[in-house]
Amino acid sequence: MDALMLARVQFALTAGSHFLFVALTLGLATLVAFMQTRATVSGGAVSGGVVHARMVRFWGQLYVINYAVGIVTGLVMEFQFGVNWGGMSAVTGEVFGAPLAMETIAAFFVESTFLGLWIFGWDRLNRWVHLGLIWVVAVTAYLSAYFILVANGWLQRPVGFVLEDGRARLTDLGALLTNPTAVLAFWHVVFGGLLTAGVFVAAVSAYHLRRRTGEVEFFRRSMRVGLVALIVGAVVVPTPGGMQFAYVQPTKQGASEKGLAEQARFVAEFGPGDYLAPGGAKVGEVLMLVAWQLLMLVALAALVKVWSGRWLVRGRVFHVVLMLSVPLPYVAMLSGWVFREVGRQPWMVYGVLTTRDALSKVGPGWMAVSFTVFTVLMVVLLVVNVWLLARFARRGPEAVQLGAAPPVRPVEPVLTPSY
Amino acid sequence: MEMLAMAMLAVFTAGYLVLAGADIGVGMVLPVLGRGQGERRLVIAGIAPFFLGNEVWLVSAVGIVAGAFPGLEHRLLEGLFPVAGALVVAWVVRDMGLWLRGRVDARVWRAVWDGAVVAGSWGLALAWSSLLGTLLADAAGAGGSGFNVGSVAGLPLVVLFVLHGAGFARWRLSGEPLRRARRVPARYGVTAVVLVAVTVVAGLGVEWSRVQASPAGLAVTAVMTVVLLPLLLAAQGLVWWTFRGRVTAPTYL
């Protein structure tokens, strides 16, 4: 593989694994925030809200396990912008960098700091303050997704800049922030995340109800939360997704009439070459639609069942269907993303900078070393965390460690003789 | 405006080194401060509530670089690729260790992830020392766009991280680990000032005019950062206020 392909595959693997975890993080943070609101309003663990408080801790811990991988893969991704794609920061760094700066300072900083307070301040903070923390975490998570999609939307449809001496200068921040390819993608991801979390929560609940693990009320309530999210997500997600087709690049659709016209324009402007999207984009589009259609069928069944608690507890076939549905949102997410990103090739910034020109001048040897090291690291990270998620999901609410009173074991006495 | 952006970058970089430098330092001396696994968990509990809110300062500093000084990314990441790569690997390994160590109650599991915390902390401190050393040598006139004499000569700066961590441990720990931390003649305030000074001097080695964005791009990042800084400081203050005092019991990690 040449350096370009190595760098592209490395980015695809990192961003792909990042996206898998972020999708669940976004949706699950929202569901946990709603659960904690319910728990807090009904008096917390002290009075009536025992089951709700337990739900917050159980789903909250799965969220936290998931979040940690999101952060770490995000770091590796940010690092790759600088190392592997130096040509991009040289030509378009200023415009592309602005939303990234906003994401880190206006969103991620607050999100991460408040999440730390939420995790470790469980018994120390007033319960209304503690509730406020998770809402701040959820809102800043969405803000973070928005800024990232502003950066990505600009790669799809560059606006608000001028090229001067081969460098892009930011001229219109408003155009950048209201770019339809960013705003529509944001709403698409919001409901995609909700759908992912809905399927996840419903499927884990289905597992426990089917196995009759004894936590019937806990998982009946959880299943209902999951199914509502699943239905809302599945029904709304295609709207902002489909609206994006109005802004899709002509070359993304392959050799259509418009695509060929665009191809001719690029050849005239940038020299000979193949400017039509590779076939992988079409595969992504089809897979995404198939996965969504299957999810729509699940959502229809859910719409029938969600009203009756008895049906939720007993429908054993439905339980199996839900458990089998867990991969579907991920398939839809990843293939939709392949459609979007592979469909932009051979451009890094559409019509401005090709992916080849965006590559760093780092030697291919170093590129291979970095590829190997980070791929191994990502795989270990993914395997360990998926295993942990499954383990804690399976063990149920009794095994939760988050927000639990610290285990009573002989902690070292504060004063010990020093001889 | 470029002065403002430079000041903001200095605040976030120095903020990271002072705040995260302490939890990195504690991670480096984890096996010394905590002898058994119970003690080590207590030492980790000392930094647990802070490390998330500390590492975001670096993420934000990188964000400021991306928005206001896009050329600097190239100088630091492409020119010093192996060091930057080692830094990220160490960061990932360390974070994994912190997040995972408490999840499974088995001796081997804890030992492996404690090892990851220690190795990752050393890796981070060494990478930072090399990076700062390179920039300090730049400031002293070594120049160039890749490694220089400072990349190696800066490595002893790791001692700063160890001392800073020990200084922090004096505030947070209790019992035996505290007694061991007290053997190190470290003061958090002193090492904090040194770290800030190192950051500022290292910044003198960068040719800022060559790496900065155009005035419009620079202004967007600089103004937003200045406006939000009080909020971010308040969030950090809330963390310190909430987790003031010594730890006597393990936490989630």
XYZ file of C-alpha atoms in Angstrom:
672
model
C 0.000 0.000 0.000
C 1.291 3.466 -0.758
C 1.407 6.219 1.844
C -1.855 7.771 0.631
C -3.801 4.536 0.980
C -2.213 3.828 4.388
C -3.173 7.249 5.658
C -6.709 6.940 4.290
C -7.293 3.485 5.748
C -5.844 4.582 9.067
C -8.177 7.555 9.194
C -11.137 5.440 8.150
C -10.452 2.905 10.908
C -9.975 5.571 13.575
C -12.913 7.712 12.563
C -15.056 4.624 12.070
C -14.394 3.280 15.543
C -14.784 6.770 16.987
C -18.145 7.160 15.275
C -19.391 3.769 16.518
C -18.914 4.836 20.113
C -19.924 8.464 19.683
C -23.272 7.496 18.167
C -24.187 5.494 21.253
C -22.716 8.143 23.569
C -24.904 10.888 22.105
C -28.134 8.962 22.372
C -27.382 7.274 25.672
C -26.396 10.558 27.375
C -29.810 11.897 26.432
C -31.677 8.843 27.706
C -29.682 8.831 30.961
C -30.429 12.550 31.406
C -34.158 11.847 31.036
C -33.935 8.891 33.438
C -32.103 11.002 36.006
C -34.678 13.782 35.649
C -37.414 11.267 36.407
C -35.423 9.873 39.338
C -34.705 13.302 40.780
C -38.276 14.537 40.430
C -39.598 11.430 42.143
C -37.317 11.979 45.102
C -34.163 10.067 44.287
C -33.171 6.787 45.880
C -34.383 7.911 49.299
C -38.111 7.931 48.607
C -40.218 6.696 45.702
C -37.686 6.829 42.897
C -35.594 3.792 43.780
C -36.036 2.003 40.464
C -35.362 5.206 38.535
C -32.211 5.953 40.527
C -30.980 2.411 39.838
C -31.701 2.874 36.135
C -29.539 6.010 36.086
C -26.617 4.128 37.606
C -26.897 1.045 35.389
C -27.322 2.837 32.055
C -25.014 5.604 33.251
C -22.178 3.157 33.766
C -22.611 1.666 30.281
C -22.555 5.241 28.984
C -19.332 6.025 30.860
C -17.563 2.867 29.604
C -18.586 3.834 26.100
C -17.575 7.488 26.538
C -13.997 6.625 27.506
C -13.399 4.940 24.143
C -14.962 7.900 22.376
C -12.453 10.287 23.959
C -9.428 8.158 23.274
C -10.273 7.462 19.629
C -11.032 11.177 19.250
C -7.520 12.045 20.438
C -5.950 9.739 17.897
C -8.101 11.300 15.180
C -7.103 14.851 16.073
C -3.479 13.744 16.041
C -3.850 12.344 12.518
C -5.080 15.677 11.149
C -1.749 17.172 12.126
C 0.519 14.261 11.264
C -0.897 12.526 8.211
C -2.823 15.369 6.608
C -0.345 18.231 6.886
C -1.231 19.405 3.381
C -4.738 20.121 4.572
C -3.616 22.302 7.471
C -1.217 24.094 5.113
C -3.882 24.970 2.536
C -7.184 25.003 4.407
C -6.077 24.822 8.051
C -7.465 28.201 8.932
C -11.032 27.507 7.790
C -11.164 23.860 8.804
C -9.447 24.691 12.106
C -12.004 27.285 13.236
C -14.833 24.818 13.997
C -12.329 22.395 15.525
C -11.157 25.147 17.887
C -14.776 25.894 18.768
C -15.479 22.237 19.408
C -12.604 21.828 21.847
C -13.165 25.052 23.766
C -16.899 25.660 23.664
C -18.045 22.057 23.865
C -15.597 19.276 24.715
C -13.864 21.154 27.545
C -17.135 21.649 29.394
C -18.488 18.210 28.522
C -15.489 16.359 29.877
C -15.043 18.513 32.991
C -18.709 18.142 33.928
C -18.696 14.426 33.208
C -15.826 14.085 35.711
C -17.925 15.968 38.257
C -20.925 13.747 37.485
C -19.010 10.471 37.853
C -16.978 11.297 40.927
C -19.346 13.718 42.627
C -22.217 11.203 42.915
C -22.653 11.371 46.690
C -21.020 14.738 47.236
C -23.287 17.011 45.291
C -26.843 18.133 45.802
C -29.053 15.894 43.638
C -30.430 18.792 41.607
C -26.893 20.015 40.917
C -25.972 16.463 39.966
C -28.949 16.355 37.585
C -27.857 19.674 36.078
C -24.419 18.191 35.377
C -25.713 15.364 33.183
C -27.845 17.792 31.197
C -24.827 20.027 30.604
C -22.897 16.919 29.513
C -25.682 15.913 27.104
C -26.106 19.400 25.613
C -22.367 19.957 25.144
C -22.101 16.498 23.549
C -24.569 17.660 20.893
C -22.739 20.976 20.550
C -19.553 19.007 20.016
C -21.179 16.905 17.295
C -22.452 20.086 15.636
C -19.015 21.722 15.439
C -17.406 18.542 14.126
C -20.067 18.332 11.439
C -19.462 22.002 10.579
C -15.860 21.014 9.885
C -16.949 17.944 7.929
C -19.746 19.801 6.150
C -17.173 22.284 4.895
C -15.164 19.456 3.353
C -18.329 18.363 1.538
C -19.451 21.808 0.450
C -16.810 24.501 1.040
C -18.326 27.943 1.723
C -17.402 31.223 3.415
C -13.796 31.448 2.242
C -11.551 32.778 -0.514
C -8.383 31.247 -1.921
C -5.444 33.655 -1.766
C -1.944 32.594 -2.809
C -3.009 28.962 -2.581
C -4.320 29.316 0.980
C -7.945 29.411 2.084
C -8.915 32.445 4.159
C -12.070 32.537 6.259
C -14.391 35.328 5.068
C -17.840 34.378 6.312
C -18.132 32.512 9.595
C -21.925 32.606 9.389
C -21.923 30.743 6.075
C -19.624 28.135 7.591
C -21.860 27.633 10.641
C -25.131 27.507 8.674
C -23.808 25.330 5.852
C -26.728 22.977 5.013
C -24.361 20.009 4.665
C -23.409 20.627 8.306
C -26.810 21.478 9.796
C -28.712 18.671 8.064
C -25.988 16.159 8.870
C -26.191 17.268 12.498
C -29.907 16.480 12.765
C -29.339 13.251 10.874
C -26.719 12.229 13.447
C -28.859 13.394 16.400
C -31.676 11.040 15.477
C -29.262 8.335 14.333
C -27.673 8.468 17.793
C -31.080 8.312 19.454
C -31.968 5.297 17.312
C -28.680 3.575 18.194
C -29.167 4.140 21.915
C -32.832 3.126 21.682
C -31.990 -0.211 20.087
C -29.161 -0.750 22.589
C -31.308 -0.054 25.670
C -34.242 -2.081 24.331
C -32.018 -5.020 23.386
C -30.213 -5.198 26.738
C -33.615 -5.009 28.464
C -34.950 -7.731 26.171
C -32.005 -9.951 27.109
C -32.826 -9.667 30.807
C -36.586 -10.055 30.375
C -36.087 -13.107 28.198
C -33.660 -14.663 30.656
C -36.062 -13.752 33.511
C -33.200 -12.344 35.564
C -35.616 -11.050 38.155
C -35.411 -7.337 37.460
C -38.777 -7.240 35.714
C -39.883 -3.730 36.647
C -36.409 -2.326 36.015
C -36.150 -3.710 32.505
C -39.801 -3.217 31.588
C -39.363 0.513 32.241
C -35.975 0.559 30.518
C -37.377 -1.257 27.493
C -40.118 1.337 27.137
C -37.551 4.168 27.216
C -35.509 2.323 24.597
C -38.462 1.625 22.323
C -39.693 5.219 22.391
C -36.189 6.380 21.395
C -36.055 3.677 18.714
C -39.401 4.713 17.210
C -38.656 8.453 17.257
C -35.170 7.880 15.883
C -36.212 5.538 13.074
C -39.116 7.733 11.960
C -37.286 11.084 11.983
C -33.778 10.094 10.877
C -34.458 9.805 7.110
C -35.859 13.338 6.843
C -32.664 15.349 7.495
C -30.785 12.534 5.762
C -32.826 12.773 2.582
C -32.813 16.581 2.581
C -29.052 16.415 2.162
C -29.465 15.040 -1.346
C -30.310 18.576 -2.483
C -26.710 19.528 -1.655
C -24.955 16.316 -2.618
C -21.939 16.603 -4.917
C -22.777 15.682 -8.532
C -19.759 13.353 -8.686
C -21.022 11.364 -5.684
C -23.797 9.859 -7.815
C -21.320 8.381 -10.311
C -21.571 8.744 -14.065
C -24.915 10.565 -14.206
C -25.401 13.460 -16.578
C -24.573 15.995 -13.866
C -21.659 13.913 -12.656
C -20.121 13.797 -16.124
C -20.573 17.541 -16.546
C -18.783 18.103 -13.245
C -16.074 15.655 -14.313
C -15.529 17.707 -17.478
C -15.367 20.936 -15.462
C -12.766 19.488 -13.059
C -10.661 18.155 -15.926
C -10.670 21.613 -17.510
C -9.764 23.275 -14.241
C -7.451 20.799 -12.492
C -6.097 18.660 -15.314
C -6.910 15.114 -16.403
C -8.037 12.553 -13.842
C -11.011 10.584 -12.599
C -13.128 12.864 -10.454
C -16.111 10.535 -10.062
C -16.695 8.858 -6.703
C -15.477 5.249 -6.312
C -18.085 2.481 -6.395
C -17.810 1.952 -2.631
C -19.970 5.016 -2.112
C -22.933 3.394 -3.833
C -22.522 0.226 -1.752
C -22.592 2.367 1.393
C -25.769 4.105 0.278
C -27.593 0.838 -0.423
C -26.481 -0.847 2.820
C -27.558 2.174 4.828
C -31.029 2.105 3.301
C -31.447 -1.649 3.825
C -30.403 -1.423 7.495
C -32.803 1.470 8.033
C -35.694 -0.374 6.382
C -35.165 -3.341 8.702
C -35.108 -0.961 11.654
C -38.367 0.577 10.436
C -39.974 -2.883 10.637
C -38.715 -3.246 14.222
C -40.036 0.241 14.965
C -43.477 -0.715 13.629
C -43.582 -3.782 15.877
C -42.407 -1.613 18.764
C -45.194 0.866 18.061
C -47.720 -1.913 18.638
C -46.072 -3.303 21.760
C -44.908 -0.203 23.586
C -48.344 0.549 25.101
C -48.656 -2.603 27.183
C -46.256 -3.476 29.981
C -47.344 -7.129 29.845
C -46.552 -7.391 26.147
C -43.113 -5.936 26.774
C -42.324 -8.486 29.469
C -43.683 -11.530 27.619
C -43.039 -11.120 23.887
C -40.222 -13.585 23.658
C -39.943 -13.516 19.871
C -39.863 -9.749 20.012
C -37.036 -9.987 22.574
C -34.963 -12.023 20.137
C -35.730 -9.612 17.285
C -34.516 -6.710 19.414
C -31.318 -8.487 20.374
C -30.614 -9.307 16.738
C -31.210 -5.657 15.816
C -28.244 -4.321 17.797
C -25.856 -4.285 14.799
C -28.367 -2.591 12.471
C -27.936 1.043 13.589
C -24.181 0.564 13.457
C -24.351 -0.853 9.944
C -26.557 2.069 8.910
C -24.262 4.628 10.574
C -21.027 3.288 9.139
C -22.320 2.667 5.637
C -23.979 6.090 5.580
C -20.672 7.552 6.560
C -18.870 5.569 3.848
C -21.391 6.977 1.360
C -20.642 10.501 2.560
C -16.855 10.268 2.816
C -15.871 7.817 0.090
C -18.366 9.605 -2.133
C -16.328 12.799 -1.751
C -13.177 11.206 -3.212
C -10.838 12.059 -4.838
C -11.351 15.326 -2.974
C -10.371 16.160 0.576
C -12.105 19.530 0.264
C -14.555 19.234 -2.609
C -13.337 21.116 -5.671
C -10.538 22.783 -3.679
C -7.962 20.275 -2.471
C -7.461 16.661 -3.506
C -6.834 13.970 -0.921
C -3.459 13.281 -2.494
C -2.376 16.899 -2.067
C -3.619 16.918 1.525
C -1.190 14.190 2.511
C 1.782 15.046 4.729
C 5.345 14.752 3.573
C 5.971 12.196 6.314
C 7.998 9.264 4.960
C 6.105 6.059 4.058
C 8.159 4.140 6.655
C 6.875 6.315 9.491
C 3.389 6.164 8.039
C 3.543 2.355 8.208
C 4.843 2.402 11.795
C 2.119 4.783 12.897
C -0.494 2.735 11.046
C 0.572 -0.485 12.762
C 0.902 0.969 16.260
C -2.398 2.831 16.219
C -4.344 0.031 14.552
C -3.195 -2.457 17.194
C -4.041 0.050 19.906
C -7.511 0.714 18.456
C -8.288 -2.983 18.121
C -7.270 -3.695 21.728
C -9.326 -0.730 22.875
C -12.381 -1.817 20.924
C -12.238 -5.456 21.949
C -11.713 -4.708 25.654
C -14.494 -2.145 25.757
C -17.039 -4.149 23.807
C -16.287 -7.027 26.164
C -16.774 -4.723 29.176
C -20.014 -3.310 27.796
C -21.354 -6.813 27.248
C -20.183 -7.923 30.677
C -21.833 -5.093 32.567
C -24.944 -5.216 30.404
C -25.285 -8.931 31.166
C -24.620 -8.648 34.886
C -27.473 -6.248 35.390
C -28.146 -3.503 37.924
C -26.756 -5.400 40.925
C -23.196 -5.317 39.591
C -23.092 -1.549 38.961
C -19.981 0.202 40.235
C -20.844 3.735 39.162
C -22.180 5.895 41.967
C -22.145 2.934 44.305
C -21.113 3.386 47.890
C -17.431 2.420 47.924
C -16.935 -1.271 48.695
C -16.533 -1.860 52.379
C -13.138 -3.348 52.748
C -10.333 -2.634 55.174
C -8.928 0.560 53.746
C -5.591 1.541 55.196
C -6.014 3.366 58.506
C -5.353 7.082 58.298
C -2.691 6.946 60.958
C -0.214 4.115 61.018
C 2.966 3.765 62.961
C 5.915 4.517 60.775
C 8.368 1.980 62.107
C -5.124 40.089 18.027
C -2.209 37.716 17.521
C -0.939 38.686 20.985
C -4.305 37.716 22.404
C -4.289 34.365 20.610
C -0.722 33.700 21.770
C -1.692 34.565 25.338
C -4.635 32.168 25.143
C -2.459 29.393 23.777
C 0.013 30.034 26.597
C -2.780 29.912 29.191
C -4.105 26.587 27.914
C -0.701 24.954 27.422
C 0.591 26.099 30.799
C -2.773 25.207 32.321
C -2.408 21.701 30.957
C 1.166 21.272 32.155
C 0.388 22.544 35.648
C -2.903 20.683 36.119
C -2.292 17.450 34.205
C 1.417 17.558 35.081
C 0.348 16.757 38.634
C -1.743 13.721 37.778
C 0.895 12.530 35.310
C 3.502 12.857 38.074
C 1.364 10.886 40.502
C 0.961 8.181 37.838
C 4.742 8.032 37.415
C 5.366 7.354 41.083
C 2.276 5.172 41.594
C 4.292 2.038 42.512
C 6.361 4.046 44.984
C 3.435 5.747 46.709
C 1.147 2.729 46.825
C 2.633 -0.632 47.705
C -0.345 -3.013 47.586
C -3.237 -2.901 45.151
C -5.478 -1.363 47.811
C -3.038 1.472 48.419
C -2.574 2.016 44.697
C -6.321 2.301 44.215
C -6.331 4.995 46.902
C -3.527 6.872 45.155
C -5.510 6.693 41.883
C -8.552 7.987 43.780
C -6.444 11.058 44.580
C -6.232 12.023 40.897
C -9.403 10.343 39.586
C -11.809 13.301 39.784
C -9.239 15.620 38.202
C -7.714 13.854 35.219
C -10.683 14.300 32.876
C -10.886 18.020 33.594
C -7.089 18.308 33.280
C -6.474 16.665 29.926
C -9.094 18.845 28.221
C -6.707 21.796 28.588
C -4.380 20.138 26.091
C -7.236 19.252 23.751
C -8.261 22.922 23.846
C -4.674 24.067 23.300
C -4.563 21.860 20.198
C -7.880 23.416 19.167
C -6.392 26.919 19.482
C -3.426 25.798 17.390
C -5.793 24.422 14.736
C -7.850 27.623 14.625
C -5.261 30.349 15.124
C -1.838 28.869 14.318
C -2.402 26.150 11.699
C 1.273 26.261 10.680
C 2.380 25.241 14.168
C 0.672 21.873 13.810
C 3.007 21.166 10.948
C 6.099 22.242 12.893
C 5.237 20.243 15.997
C 3.516 17.191 14.594
C 5.152 16.619 11.241
C 8.631 17.832 12.235
C 8.658 15.916 15.503
C 6.496 13.056 14.320
C 7.957 10.224 16.453
C 7.738 12.283 19.659
C 4.213 13.472 18.919
C 3.213 9.906 18.083
C 4.742 8.577 21.298
C 2.882 11.270 23.217
C -0.489 10.211 21.832
C 0.214 6.498 22.324
C 1.251 7.139 25.940
C -1.861 9.258 26.491
C -4.141 6.532 25.143
C -2.416 3.791 27.149
C -2.604 5.826 30.340
C -6.262 6.733 29.917
C -7.125 3.123 29.189
C -5.329 2.103 32.358
C -7.220 4.647 34.432
C -10.651 3.823 32.990
C -10.234 0.065 33.008
C -8.336 -0.801 36.193
C -11.347 -0.707 38.484
C -13.765 -2.528 36.197
C -12.795 -6.106 36.963
C -11.950 -7.284 40.431
C -9.027 -9.549 39.622
C -5.416 -9.208 40.671
C -3.886 -9.699 37.204
C -6.332 -7.289 35.548
C -5.492 -4.546 38.072
C -1.762 -5.203 37.776
C -1.868 -4.921 33.968
C -3.772 -1.625 33.953
C -1.752 -0.182 36.847
C 1.258 -0.968 34.670
C -0.421 0.870 31.792
C -0.983 3.925 34.007
C 2.667 3.990 35.104
C 4.103 3.349 31.627
C 1.710 5.831 30.022
C 2.544 8.510 32.595
C 6.280 8.065 32.004
C 5.758 8.078 28.258
C 3.755 11.297 28.453
C 6.287 13.012 30.705
C 9.219 11.955 28.526
C 7.493 13.029 25.321
C 6.643 16.405 26.826
C 10.202 16.834 28.081
C 11.560 16.142 24.629
C 9.019 18.451 22.998
C 9.679 21.281 25.452
C 13.421 20.697 25.189
C 13.243 21.044 21.407
C 11.318 24.300 21.657
C 13.640 25.639 24.375
C 16.620 24.893 22.125
C 14.748 26.670 19.292
C 14.374 29.669 21.585
C 18.093 29.529 22.332
C 18.799 29.724 18.614
C 19.140 26.095 17.518
C 16.457 26.570 14.852
C 15.440 23.979 12.316
C 12.180 22.235 11.682
C 12.861 18.827 13.173
C 14.839 17.436 16.050
C 17.651 19.379 17.645
C 19.949 19.041 20.629
C 17.106 19.977 22.985
C 15.057 16.944 21.975
C 17.429 14.825 24.043
C 18.814 17.450 26.393
C 15.255 18.207 27.538
C 14.573 14.695 28.817
C 15.688 15.436 32.410
C 12.658 17.732 32.613
C 10.737 14.590 33.639
C 12.000 15.283 37.150
C 9.720 18.316 37.159
C 6.701 16.072 36.595
C 7.743 13.699 39.385
C 8.198 16.572 41.843
C 4.958 18.211 40.748
C 3.068 14.960 41.223
C 4.594 14.452 44.655
C 3.584 17.992 45.565
C 0.007 17.267 44.540
C 0.028 13.933 46.393
C 0.841 15.787 49.606
C -2.486 17.590 49.340
C -4.688 14.709 48.377
C -3.468 11.465 49.890
C -3.709 10.079 53.388
C -2.157 7.272 55.405
C 0.910 5.389 54.228
C 0.935 6.819 50.667
C 0.879 10.333 52.117
C 3.782 9.523 54.412
C 5.791 8.319 51.406
C 4.912 11.398 49.379
C 6.114 13.599 52.221
C 9.596 12.134 51.928
C 9.981 13.982 48.620
C 10.910 17.632 49.160
C 8.295 18.907 46.695
C 6.042 21.957 46.692
C 3.170 22.148 44.192
C 3.411 25.941 43.966
C 7.119 25.947 43.137
C 6.965 23.333 40.385
C 3.819 24.998 39.003
C 5.693 28.288 38.581
C 8.619 26.493 36.927
C 6.269 24.719 34.490
C 4.630 28.019 33.526
C 8.066 29.602 33.021
C 9.204 26.684 30.835
C 6.055 27.018 28.703
C 6.533 30.743 28.173
C 10.232 30.444 27.318
C 9.528 27.503 24.982
C 6.978 29.702 23.212
C 9.693 32.261 22.438
C 11.290 29.742 20.090
C 8.333 29.687 17.702
C 8.248 32.034 14.714
C 4.659 33.036 15.321
C 4.307 35.310 12.328
C 4.989 32.357 10.019
C 2.463 29.974 11.527
C -0.548 32.167 12.280
C -3.876 32.269 10.475
C -5.144 35.373 8.679
C -6.559 38.140 10.932
C -10.169 36.994 10.468
C -9.467 33.362 11.333
C -7.250 34.346 14.230
C -9.891 36.702 15.634
C -12.628 34.048 15.635
C -10.588 31.675 17.765
C -9.015 34.302 20.017
C -12.235 36.155 20.827
C -14.225 32.996 21.466
C -11.530 31.688 23.796
C -11.301 34.926 25.775
C -15.071 35.112 26.157
C -15.371 31.512 27.337
C -12.261 31.438 29.535
C -14.053 32.647 32.708
C -16.643 29.885 32.289
C -13.950 27.245 31.809
C -12.027 28.512 34.829
C -15.227 28.393 36.876
C -15.807 24.767 35.808
C -12.255 23.906 36.842
C -12.766 25.770 40.125
C -15.923 23.765 40.782
C -13.923 20.548 40.367
C -11.274 21.679 42.848
C -13.878 22.872 45.312
C -15.927 19.681 45.089
C -12.943 17.401 45.551
C -10.987 19.419 48.085
C -9.605 17.512 51.041
C -7.873 14.180 51.365
C -9.035 10.861 49.950
C -9.577 7.994 52.323
C -11.720 5.710 50.166
C -11.506 4.411 46.604
C -13.609 5.907 43.808
C -15.101 4.575 40.579
C -11.668 4.114 38.949
